[in-house]
PDB file of C-alpha atoms in Angstrom:
ATOM      1  CA  GLY H   1       0.032  -0.051   0.011  1.00 50.00           C
ATOM      2  CA  ASN H   2       0.891   3.578  -0.288  1.00 52.00           C
ATOM      3  CA  LEU H   3       2.330   4.894   3.072  1.00 53.00           C
ATOM      4  CA  SER H   4       1.872   8.656   2.306  1.00 52.00           C
ATOM      5  CA  GLY H   5       1.806  10.504   5.487  1.00 54.00           C
ATOM      6  CA  TYR H   6       3.459   7.639   7.400  1.00 52.00           C
ATOM      7  CA  SER H   7       6.854   9.405   7.383  1.00 54.00           C
ATOM      8  CA  ASP H   8       5.183  12.088   9.630  1.00 58.00           C
ATOM      9  CA  VAL H   9       4.591   9.454  12.340  1.00 56.00           C
ATOM     10  CA  PRO H  10       7.377   9.615  15.000  1.00 58.00           C
ATOM     11  CA  GLN H  11       9.297   6.390  15.325  1.00 56.00           C
ATOM     12  CA  THR H  12       9.535   5.149  18.849  1.00 55.00           C
ATOM     13  CA  VAL H  13      12.886   4.035  20.139  1.00 54.00           C
ATOM     14  CA  LEU H  14      12.891   2.966  23.749  1.00 52.00           C
ATOM     15  CA  PRO H  15      15.254   0.636  25.574  1.00 53.00           C
ATOM     16  CA  PHE H  16      12.577  -1.549  27.039  1.00 53.00           C
ATOM     17  CA  GLU H  17      12.942  -5.331  26.958  1.00 55.00           C
ATOM     18  CA  ASP H  18       9.353  -6.067  25.955  1.00 55.00           C
ATOM     19  CA  LEU H  19       8.588  -4.263  22.749  1.00 60.00           C
ATOM     20  CA  GLU H  20       5.640  -6.416  21.673  1.00 71.00           C
ATOM     21  CA  LEU H  21       3.017  -3.795  22.743  1.00 70.00           C
ATOM     22  CA  GLU H  22       4.994  -1.004  21.240  1.00 66.00           C
ATOM     23  CA  GLN H  23       5.332  -2.887  17.995  1.00 69.00           C
ATOM     24  CA  LYS H  24       1.560  -3.475  17.960  1.00 73.00           C
ATOM     25  CA  VAL H  25       0.945   0.274  18.362  1.00 70.00           C
ATOM     26  CA  ILE H  26       3.404   1.156  15.607  1.00 66.00           C
ATOM     27  CA  GLY H  27       1.853  -1.593  13.383  1.00 67.00           C
ATOM     28  CA  ASP H  28      -1.664  -0.115  14.019  1.00 66.00           C
ATOM     29  CA  LEU H  29      -0.401   3.337  13.123  1.00 63.00           C
ATOM     30  CA  LYS H  30       0.985   1.932   9.831  1.00 60.00           C
ATOM     31  CA  THR H  31      -2.274   0.235   9.027  1.00 59.00           C
ATOM     32  CA  THR H  32      -4.216   3.457   9.574  1.00 52.00           C
ATOM     33  CA  TYR H  33      -2.055   5.299   7.061  1.00 51.00           C
ATOM     34  CA  GLU H  34      -2.219   2.735   4.321  1.00 51.00           C
ATOM     35  CA  ASP H  35      -4.193   3.851   1.361  1.00 44.00           C
ATOM     36  CA  CYS H  36      -5.938   0.603   0.233  1.00 47.00           C
ATOM     37  CA  LEU H  37      -8.815   2.185  -1.627  1.00 44.00           C
ATOM     38  CA  ASP H  38      -9.649   0.327  -4.929  1.00 42.00           C
ATOM     39  CA  PRO H  39     -11.019   2.923  -7.237  1.00 49.00           C
ATOM     40  CA  SER H  40     -12.231   0.355  -9.652  1.00 48.00           C
ATOM     41  CA  ALA H  41     -14.449  -1.313  -7.159  1.00 48.00           C
ATOM     42  CA  GLY H  42     -15.797   1.883  -5.630  1.00 57.00           C
ATOM     43  CA  MET H  43     -15.777   0.104  -2.270  1.00 65.00           C
ATOM     44  CA  LYS H  44     -13.562   0.572   0.716  1.00 71.00           C
ATOM     45  CA  SER H  45     -11.155  -2.058   1.693  1.00 79.00           C
ATOM     46  CA  PRO H  46     -11.028  -3.308   5.338  1.00 79.00           C
ATOM     47  CA  ALA H  47      -7.940  -1.269   5.832  1.00 78.00           C
ATOM     48  CA  GLN H  48      -9.607   1.898   4.501  1.00 80.00           C
ATOM     49  CA  ALA H  49     -12.604   1.229   6.688  1.00 78.00           C
ATOM     50  CA  LEU H  50     -10.290   0.948   9.659  1.00 74.00           C
ATOM     51  CA  ASN H  51      -8.613   4.135   8.645  1.00 79.00           C
ATOM     52  CA  ASP H  52     -11.971   5.914   8.554  1.00 85.00           C
ATOM     53  CA  GLU H  53     -12.908   4.434  11.982  1.00 87.00           C
ATOM     54  CA  TRP H  54      -9.540   5.638  13.386  1.00 84.00           C
ATOM     55  CA  HIS H  55      -9.976   9.192  11.984  1.00 89.00           C
ATOM     56  CA  SER H  56     -13.509   9.277  13.268  1.00 91.00           C
ATOM     57  CA  ALA H  57     -12.441   8.306  16.744  1.00 91.00           C
ATOM     58  CA  VAL H  58      -9.607  10.833  16.805  1.00 92.00           C
ATOM     59  CA  THR H  59     -11.958  13.650  15.681  1.00 93.00           C
ATOM     60  CA  LYS H  60     -14.435  12.551  18.468  1.00 94.00           C
ATOM     61  CA  PHE H  61     -11.683  12.871  21.117  1.00 93.00           C
ATOM     62  CA  THR H  62     -10.274  16.182  19.652  1.00 94.00           C
ATOM     63  CA  ASN H  63     -13.870  17.611  19.781  1.00 94.00           C
ATOM     64  CA  MET H  64     -13.897  16.603  23.478  1.00 94.00           C
ATOM     65  CA  GLY H  65     -10.875  18.772  24.114  1.00 93.00           C
ATOM     66  CA  CYS H  66      -7.954  16.213  23.580  1.00 92.00           C
ATOM     67  CA  ASP H  67      -4.822  17.318  21.753  1.00 91.00           C
ATOM     68  CA  LYS H  68      -4.894  15.840  18.236  1.00 93.00           C
ATOM     69  CA  GLU H  69      -1.460  14.294  18.597  1.00 93.00           C
ATOM     70  CA  ALA H  70      -2.318  12.710  21.944  1.00 94.00           C
ATOM     71  CA  ALA H  71      -5.740  11.543  20.563  1.00 94.00           C
ATOM     72  CA  SER H  72      -3.960   9.961  17.618  1.00 92.00           C
ATOM     73  CA  PHE H  73      -1.614   7.862  19.673  1.00 93.00           C
ATOM     74  CA  ALA H  74      -4.236   6.992  22.263  1.00 94.00           C
ATOM     75  CA  VAL H  75      -6.763   5.711  19.658  1.00 93.00           C
ATOM     76  CA  ALA H  76      -3.951   3.740  18.022  1.00 91.00           C
ATOM     77  CA  ALA H  77      -3.240   2.117  21.392  1.00 92.00           C
ATOM     78  CA  TYR H  78      -6.736   1.844  22.922  1.00 93.00           C
ATOM     79  CA  GLY H  79      -9.159   2.167  20.072  1.00 91.00           C
ATOM     80  CA  ASP H  80     -12.419   3.931  20.983  1.00 90.00           C
ATOM     81  CA  GLN H  81     -12.122   3.226  24.792  1.00 94.00           C
ATOM     82  CA  GLU H  82     -13.151   6.619  25.996  1.00 95.00           C
ATOM     83  CA  GLU H  83     -11.819   6.397  29.539  1.00 96.00           C
ATOM     84  CA  LYS H  84      -8.461   4.996  28.361  1.00 96.00           C
ATOM     85  CA  VAL H  85      -8.031   7.593  25.629  1.00 95.00           C
ATOM     86  CA  LEU H  86      -8.939  10.564  27.866  1.00 96.00           C
ATOM     87  CA  GLU H  87      -6.591   9.263  30.623  1.00 97.00           C
ATOM     88  CA  PHE H  88      -3.791   8.747  28.022  1.00 96.00           C
ATOM     89  CA  ALA H  89      -4.260  12.362  26.630  1.00 96.00           C
ATOM     90  CA  LYS H  90      -4.089  13.845  30.088  1.00 96.00           C
ATOM     91  CA  GLU H  91      -0.996  12.022  31.157  1.00 96.00           C
ATOM     92  CA  TYR H  92       0.633  12.470  27.766  1.00 96.00           C
ATOM     93  CA  SER H  93       0.227  16.184  28.175  1.00 95.00           C
ATOM     94  CA  SER H  94       1.831  15.993  31.603  1.00 96.00           C
ATOM     95  CA  LEU H  95       4.822  14.060  30.357  1.00 96.00           C
ATOM     96  CA  LYS H  96       5.263  16.493  27.421  1.00 96.00           C
ATOM     97  CA  ASP H  97       5.062  19.416  29.925  1.00 96.00           C
ATOM     98  CA  MET H  98       7.825  17.768  31.922  1.00 96.00           C
ATOM     99  CA  GLY H  99      10.093  17.840  28.755  1.00 96.00           C
ATOM    100  CA  PHE H 100       9.966  14.245  27.725  1.00 95.00           C
ATOM    101  CA  SER H 101      10.077  13.385  24.037  1.00 94.00           C
ATOM    102  CA  THR H 102       6.973  12.184  22.200  1.00 94.00           C
ATOM    103  CA  GLU H 103       8.529   8.738  21.717  1.00 93.00           C
ATOM    104  CA  LYS H 104       9.325   8.304  25.444  1.00 94.00           C
ATOM    105  CA  ALA H 105       5.975   9.628  26.617  1.00 95.00           C
ATOM    106  CA  VAL H 106       3.938   7.382  24.271  1.00 95.00           C
ATOM    107  CA  GLY H 107       6.025   4.299  24.904  1.00 94.00           C
ATOM    108  CA  ALA H 108       6.051   4.699  28.704  1.00 96.00           C
ATOM    109  CA  LEU H 109       2.389   5.434  28.962  1.00 96.00           C
ATOM    110  CA  VAL H 110       1.327   2.456  26.813  1.00 95.00           C
ATOM    111  CA  MET H 111       3.694   0.152  28.608  1.00 95.00           C
ATOM    112  CA  HIS H 112       2.438   1.247  32.025  1.00 96.00           C
ATOM    113  CA  ASP H 113      -1.257   1.483  31.307  1.00 95.00           C
ATOM    114  CA  ASN H 114      -1.407   5.344  31.587  1.00 96.00           C
ATOM    115  CA  LYS H 115       0.017   5.311  35.144  1.00 97.00           C
ATOM    116  CA  LEU H 116       1.854   8.651  35.228  1.00 96.00           C
ATOM    117  CA  ASP H 117       4.234   7.770  38.124  1.00 96.00           C
ATOM    118  CA  LEU H 118       5.448   4.577  36.414  1.00 96.00           C
ATOM    119  CA  ALA H 119       5.715   6.332  33.096  1.00 96.00           C
ATOM    120  CA  VAL H 120       7.814   9.166  34.539  1.00 96.00           C
ATOM    121  CA  ALA H 121      10.136   6.583  36.179  1.00 95.00           C
ATOM    122  CA  ALA H 122      10.483   4.746  32.882  1.00 94.00           C
ATOM    123  CA  CYS H 123      11.238   7.976  30.991  1.00 93.00           C
ATOM    124  CA  CYS H 124      13.830   8.893  33.563  1.00 93.00           C
ATOM    125  CA  ILE H 125      15.422   5.469  33.471  1.00 88.00           C
ATOM    126  CA  SER H 126      15.731   5.517  29.695  1.00 65.00           C
ATOM    127  CA  ASP H 127      17.699   8.774  29.742  1.00 59.00           C
TER     128      ASP H 127
END
């Protein structure tokens, strides 16, 4: 598929031993940016339908006041789980305000289920 727009997605590099969850999140982000629309059929492929669903969820959470970047990562990690997405967005903003990079903030929050204290510790350890 065409990965236009994918180059804008930050690549996560964290020194954690268990990268399975992080790889899933990155894989989900790749899937959402794939352009799999078949113009001859006039129908959306499953990947395009997923892309639309992802964009719809991100829009929903940005309309609720979430930062678009935070909402994008949160939806990739948690889907349309409102409580998880809102919690992620709040804690993501806190980590960014503390000066941690996008990659560290996202990886640490996803790995530690949005627990800010554990995410902060993980970000500090990885420095």
